[in-house]
PDB file of C-alpha atoms in Angstrom:
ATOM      1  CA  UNK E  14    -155.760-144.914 193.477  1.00 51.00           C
ATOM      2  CA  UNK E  15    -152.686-145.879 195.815  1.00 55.00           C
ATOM      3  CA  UNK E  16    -150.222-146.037 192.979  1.00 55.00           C
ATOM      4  CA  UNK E  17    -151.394-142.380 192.483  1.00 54.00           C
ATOM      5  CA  UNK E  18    -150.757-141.564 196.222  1.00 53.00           C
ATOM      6  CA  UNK E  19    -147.336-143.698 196.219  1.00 50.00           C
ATOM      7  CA  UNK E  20    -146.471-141.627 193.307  1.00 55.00           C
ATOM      8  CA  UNK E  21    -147.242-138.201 194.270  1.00 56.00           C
ATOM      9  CA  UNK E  22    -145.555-138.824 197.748  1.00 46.00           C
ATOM     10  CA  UNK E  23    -142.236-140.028 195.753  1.00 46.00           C
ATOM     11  CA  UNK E  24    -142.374-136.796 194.003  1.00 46.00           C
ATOM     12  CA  UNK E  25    -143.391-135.169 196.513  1.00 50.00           C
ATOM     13  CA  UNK E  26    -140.081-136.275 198.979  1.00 53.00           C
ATOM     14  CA  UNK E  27    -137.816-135.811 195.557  1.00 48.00           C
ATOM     15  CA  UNK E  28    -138.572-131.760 195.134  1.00 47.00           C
ATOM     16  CA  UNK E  29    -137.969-131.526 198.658  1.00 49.00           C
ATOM     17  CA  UNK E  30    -134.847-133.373 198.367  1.00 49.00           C
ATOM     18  CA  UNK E  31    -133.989-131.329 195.355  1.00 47.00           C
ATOM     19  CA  UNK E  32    -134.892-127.914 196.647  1.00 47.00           C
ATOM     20  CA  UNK E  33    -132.431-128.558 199.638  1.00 51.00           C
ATOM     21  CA  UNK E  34    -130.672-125.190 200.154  1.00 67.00           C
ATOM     22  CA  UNK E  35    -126.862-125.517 199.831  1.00 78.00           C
ATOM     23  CA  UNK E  36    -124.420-125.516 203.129  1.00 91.00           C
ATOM     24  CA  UNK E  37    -122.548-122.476 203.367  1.00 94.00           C
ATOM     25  CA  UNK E  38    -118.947-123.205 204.743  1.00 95.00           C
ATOM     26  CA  UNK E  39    -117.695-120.455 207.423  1.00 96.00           C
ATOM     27  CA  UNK E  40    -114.394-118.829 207.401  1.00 96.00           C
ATOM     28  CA  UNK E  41    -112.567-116.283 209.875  1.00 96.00           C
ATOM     29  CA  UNK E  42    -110.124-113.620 209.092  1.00 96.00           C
ATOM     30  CA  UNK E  43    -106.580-115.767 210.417  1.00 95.00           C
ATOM     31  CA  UNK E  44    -105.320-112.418 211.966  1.00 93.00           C
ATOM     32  CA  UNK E  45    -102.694-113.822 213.923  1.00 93.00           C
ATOM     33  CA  UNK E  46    -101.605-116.043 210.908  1.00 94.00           C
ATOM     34  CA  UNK E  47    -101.853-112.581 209.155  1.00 93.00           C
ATOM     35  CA  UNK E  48     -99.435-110.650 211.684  1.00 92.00           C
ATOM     36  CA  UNK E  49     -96.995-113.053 212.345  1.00 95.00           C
ATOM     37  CA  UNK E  50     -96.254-113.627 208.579  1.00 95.00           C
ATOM     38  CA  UNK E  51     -97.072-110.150 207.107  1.00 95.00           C
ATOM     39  CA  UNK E  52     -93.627-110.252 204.881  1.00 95.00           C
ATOM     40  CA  UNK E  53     -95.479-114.244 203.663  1.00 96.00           C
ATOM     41  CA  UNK E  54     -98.642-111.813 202.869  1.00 97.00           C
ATOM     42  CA  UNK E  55     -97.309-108.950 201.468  1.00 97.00           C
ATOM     43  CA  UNK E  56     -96.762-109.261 197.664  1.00 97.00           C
ATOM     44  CA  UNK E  57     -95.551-106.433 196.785  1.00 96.00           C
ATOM     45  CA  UNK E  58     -92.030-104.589 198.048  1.00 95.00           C
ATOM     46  CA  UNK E  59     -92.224-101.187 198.761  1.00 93.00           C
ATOM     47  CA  UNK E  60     -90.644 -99.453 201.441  1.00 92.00           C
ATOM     48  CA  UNK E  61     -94.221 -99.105 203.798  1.00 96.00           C
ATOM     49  CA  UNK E  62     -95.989-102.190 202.239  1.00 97.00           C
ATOM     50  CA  UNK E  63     -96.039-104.885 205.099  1.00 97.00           C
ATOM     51  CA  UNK E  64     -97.355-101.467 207.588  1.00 96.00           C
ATOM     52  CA  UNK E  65     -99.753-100.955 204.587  1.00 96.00           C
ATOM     53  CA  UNK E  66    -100.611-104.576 204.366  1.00 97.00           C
ATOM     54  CA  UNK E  67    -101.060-104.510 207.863  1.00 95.00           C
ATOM     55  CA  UNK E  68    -103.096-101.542 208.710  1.00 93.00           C
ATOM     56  CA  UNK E  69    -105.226-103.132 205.492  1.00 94.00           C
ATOM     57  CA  UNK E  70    -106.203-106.270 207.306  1.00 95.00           C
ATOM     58  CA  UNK E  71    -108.046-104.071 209.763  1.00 92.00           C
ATOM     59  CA  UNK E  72    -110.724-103.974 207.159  1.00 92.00           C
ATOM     60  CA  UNK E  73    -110.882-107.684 208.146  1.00 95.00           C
ATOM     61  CA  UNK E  74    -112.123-106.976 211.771  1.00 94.00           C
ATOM     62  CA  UNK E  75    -115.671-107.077 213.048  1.00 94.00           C
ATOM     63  CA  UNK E  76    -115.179-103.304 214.400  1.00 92.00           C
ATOM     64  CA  UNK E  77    -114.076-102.153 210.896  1.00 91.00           C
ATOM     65  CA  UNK E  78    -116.744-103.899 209.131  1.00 93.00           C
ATOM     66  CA  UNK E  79    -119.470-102.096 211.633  1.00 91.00           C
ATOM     67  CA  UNK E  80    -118.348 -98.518 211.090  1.00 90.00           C
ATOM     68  CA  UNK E  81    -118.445 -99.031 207.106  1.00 90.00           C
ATOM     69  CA  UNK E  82    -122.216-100.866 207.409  1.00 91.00           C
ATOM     70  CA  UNK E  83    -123.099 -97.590 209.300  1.00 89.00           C
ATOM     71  CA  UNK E  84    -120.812 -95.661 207.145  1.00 86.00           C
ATOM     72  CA  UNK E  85    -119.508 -93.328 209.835  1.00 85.00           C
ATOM     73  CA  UNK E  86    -115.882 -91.674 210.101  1.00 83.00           C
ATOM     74  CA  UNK E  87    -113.984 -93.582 212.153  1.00 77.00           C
ATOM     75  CA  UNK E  88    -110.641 -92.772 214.661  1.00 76.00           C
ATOM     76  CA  UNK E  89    -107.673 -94.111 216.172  1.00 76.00           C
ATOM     77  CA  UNK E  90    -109.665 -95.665 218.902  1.00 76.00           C
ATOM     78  CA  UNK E  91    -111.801 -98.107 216.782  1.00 72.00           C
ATOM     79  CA  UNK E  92    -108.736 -99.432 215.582  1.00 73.00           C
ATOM     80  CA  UNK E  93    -107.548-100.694 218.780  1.00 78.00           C
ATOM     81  CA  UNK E  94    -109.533-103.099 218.806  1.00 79.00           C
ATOM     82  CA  UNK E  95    -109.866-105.780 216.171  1.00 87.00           C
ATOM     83  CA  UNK E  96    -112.228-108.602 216.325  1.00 93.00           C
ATOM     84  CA  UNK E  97    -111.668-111.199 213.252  1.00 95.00           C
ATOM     85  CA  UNK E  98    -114.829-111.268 211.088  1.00 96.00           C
ATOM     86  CA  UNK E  99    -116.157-114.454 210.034  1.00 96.00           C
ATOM     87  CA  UNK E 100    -118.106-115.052 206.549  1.00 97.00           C
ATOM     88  CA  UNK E 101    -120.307-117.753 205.322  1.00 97.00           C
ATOM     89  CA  UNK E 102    -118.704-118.555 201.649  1.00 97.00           C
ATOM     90  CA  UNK E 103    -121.195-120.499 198.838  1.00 96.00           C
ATOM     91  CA  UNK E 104    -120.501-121.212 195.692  1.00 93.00           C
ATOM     92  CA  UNK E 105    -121.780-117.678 194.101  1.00 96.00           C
ATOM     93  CA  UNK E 106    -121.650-115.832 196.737  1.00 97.00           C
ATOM     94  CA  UNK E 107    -119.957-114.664 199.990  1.00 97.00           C
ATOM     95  CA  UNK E 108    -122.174-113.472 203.126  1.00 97.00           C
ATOM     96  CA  UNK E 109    -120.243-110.912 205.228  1.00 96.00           C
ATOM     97  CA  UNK E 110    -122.819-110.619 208.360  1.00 93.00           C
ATOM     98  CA  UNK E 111    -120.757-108.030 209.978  1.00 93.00           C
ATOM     99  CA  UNK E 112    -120.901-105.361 207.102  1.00 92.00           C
ATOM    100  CA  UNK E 113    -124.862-107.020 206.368  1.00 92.00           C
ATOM    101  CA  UNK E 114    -123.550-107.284 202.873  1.00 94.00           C
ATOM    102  CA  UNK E 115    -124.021-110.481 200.340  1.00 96.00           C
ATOM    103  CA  UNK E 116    -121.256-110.070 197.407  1.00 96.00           C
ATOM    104  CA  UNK E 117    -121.500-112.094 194.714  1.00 97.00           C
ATOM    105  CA  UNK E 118    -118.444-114.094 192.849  1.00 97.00           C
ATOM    106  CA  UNK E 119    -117.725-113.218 189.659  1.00 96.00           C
ATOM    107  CA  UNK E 120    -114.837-115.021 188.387  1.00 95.00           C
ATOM    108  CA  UNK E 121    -113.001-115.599 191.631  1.00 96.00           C
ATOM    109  CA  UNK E 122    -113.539-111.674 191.874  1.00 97.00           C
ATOM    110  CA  UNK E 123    -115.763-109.701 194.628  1.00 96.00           C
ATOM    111  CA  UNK E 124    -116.864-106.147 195.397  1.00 96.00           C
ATOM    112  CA  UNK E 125    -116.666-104.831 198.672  1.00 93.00           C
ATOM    113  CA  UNK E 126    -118.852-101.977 200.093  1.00 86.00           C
ATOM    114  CA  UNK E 127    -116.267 -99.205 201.735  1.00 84.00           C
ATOM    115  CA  UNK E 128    -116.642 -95.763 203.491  1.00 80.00           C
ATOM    116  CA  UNK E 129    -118.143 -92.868 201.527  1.00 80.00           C
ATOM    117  CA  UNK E 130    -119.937 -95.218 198.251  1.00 79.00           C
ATOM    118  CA  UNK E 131    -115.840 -96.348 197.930  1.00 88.00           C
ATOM    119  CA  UNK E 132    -115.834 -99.921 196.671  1.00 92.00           C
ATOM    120  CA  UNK E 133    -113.211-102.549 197.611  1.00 94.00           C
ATOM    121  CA  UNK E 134    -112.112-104.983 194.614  1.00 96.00           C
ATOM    122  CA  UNK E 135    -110.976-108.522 195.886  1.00 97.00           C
ATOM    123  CA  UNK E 136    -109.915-111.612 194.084  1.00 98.00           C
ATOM    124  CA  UNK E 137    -110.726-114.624 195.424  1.00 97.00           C
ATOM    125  CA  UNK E 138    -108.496-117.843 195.909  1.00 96.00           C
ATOM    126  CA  UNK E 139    -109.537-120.708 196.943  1.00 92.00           C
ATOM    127  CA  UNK E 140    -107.301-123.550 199.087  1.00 88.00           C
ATOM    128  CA  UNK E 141    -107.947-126.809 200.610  1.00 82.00           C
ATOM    129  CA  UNK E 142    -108.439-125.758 204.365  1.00 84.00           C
ATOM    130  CA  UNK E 143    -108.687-121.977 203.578  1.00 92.00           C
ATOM    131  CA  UNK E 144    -109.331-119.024 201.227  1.00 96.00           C
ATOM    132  CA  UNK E 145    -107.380-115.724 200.718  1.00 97.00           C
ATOM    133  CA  UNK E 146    -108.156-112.473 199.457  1.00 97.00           C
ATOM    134  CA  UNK E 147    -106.045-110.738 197.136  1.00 98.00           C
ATOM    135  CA  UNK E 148    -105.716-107.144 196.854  1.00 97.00           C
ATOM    136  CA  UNK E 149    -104.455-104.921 194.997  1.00 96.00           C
ATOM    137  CA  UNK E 150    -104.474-101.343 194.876  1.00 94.00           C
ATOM    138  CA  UNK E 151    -101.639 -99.317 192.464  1.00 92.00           C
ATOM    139  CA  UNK E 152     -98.447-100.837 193.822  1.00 94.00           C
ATOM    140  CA  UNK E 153     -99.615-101.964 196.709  1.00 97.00           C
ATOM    141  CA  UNK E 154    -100.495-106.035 196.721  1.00 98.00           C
ATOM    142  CA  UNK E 155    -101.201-107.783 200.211  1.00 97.00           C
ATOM    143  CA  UNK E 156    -103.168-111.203 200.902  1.00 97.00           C
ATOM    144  CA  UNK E 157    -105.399-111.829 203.439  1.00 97.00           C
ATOM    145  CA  UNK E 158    -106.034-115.412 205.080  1.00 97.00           C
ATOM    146  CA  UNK E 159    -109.196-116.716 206.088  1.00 97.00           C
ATOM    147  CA  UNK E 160    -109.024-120.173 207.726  1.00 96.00           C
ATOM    148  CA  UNK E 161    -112.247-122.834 207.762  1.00 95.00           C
ATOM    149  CA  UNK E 162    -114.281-123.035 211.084  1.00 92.00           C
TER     150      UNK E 162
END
């Protein structure tokens, strides 16, 4: 009878073990990184890309993120200020509390909610110490850097 006990307690402390849920690790939108090395972020050459690029990156800020979760028009004024966002990135999946939006990873690839049903396509790339986000939209190709926290 205690080998039974001893037994289902071992089992018992392994599917715990097992089940444990797996650490997200937490990134934040490297803004300054970002806007003192737009022409390092901006792929592409156009004559307006690194203004592009930059007024892009706002999409990046906690204000930004707000107006699309509530998807409401928004003006001049929200953009003056810009609060980096932060995300929680596993290995499926990216959490993106400020837009209260889970998007999974497909192939280093992600789809963003935007304004109006629009959806934002991202590639993924994955460093050592940080992650980027690659966009890409007709000509226009920026990357955005997210550092670990």
């Amino acid at each position: 009878m205690k080998k039974n006990n001893y037994i289902i307690l071992l089992l018992s402390i392994f599917l715990i073990g097992c089940s444990e849920t797996e650490k997200p690790q937490k990134y934040i939108f490297n803004s300054k990184d970002m806007d003192e090395n737009i022409d390092k972020y901006t792929i592409s050459n156009g004559l307006m890309d690194e203004i592009n690029c930059g007024l892009t990156s706002l999409l990046f800020s906690k204000e930004i993120l707000s107006i699309i979760k509530l998807n409401r028009e928004f003006s001049l004024d929200d953009m003056m200020e810009s609060t980096p966002t932060t995300i929680e990135l596993y290995k499926d999946k990216i959490v993106w509390s400020d837009l209260g939006q889970v998007t999974k990873i497909n192939k280093n690839k992600i789809v963003v909610k935007g304004l109006k049903n629009e959806t934002i396509d991202l590639n993924l790339v994955i460093n050592e110490n940080n992650i980027h986000f690659k966009f890409i939209d007709k000509e226009l190709v920026c990357i955005f850097p997210f550092k670990k926290i």
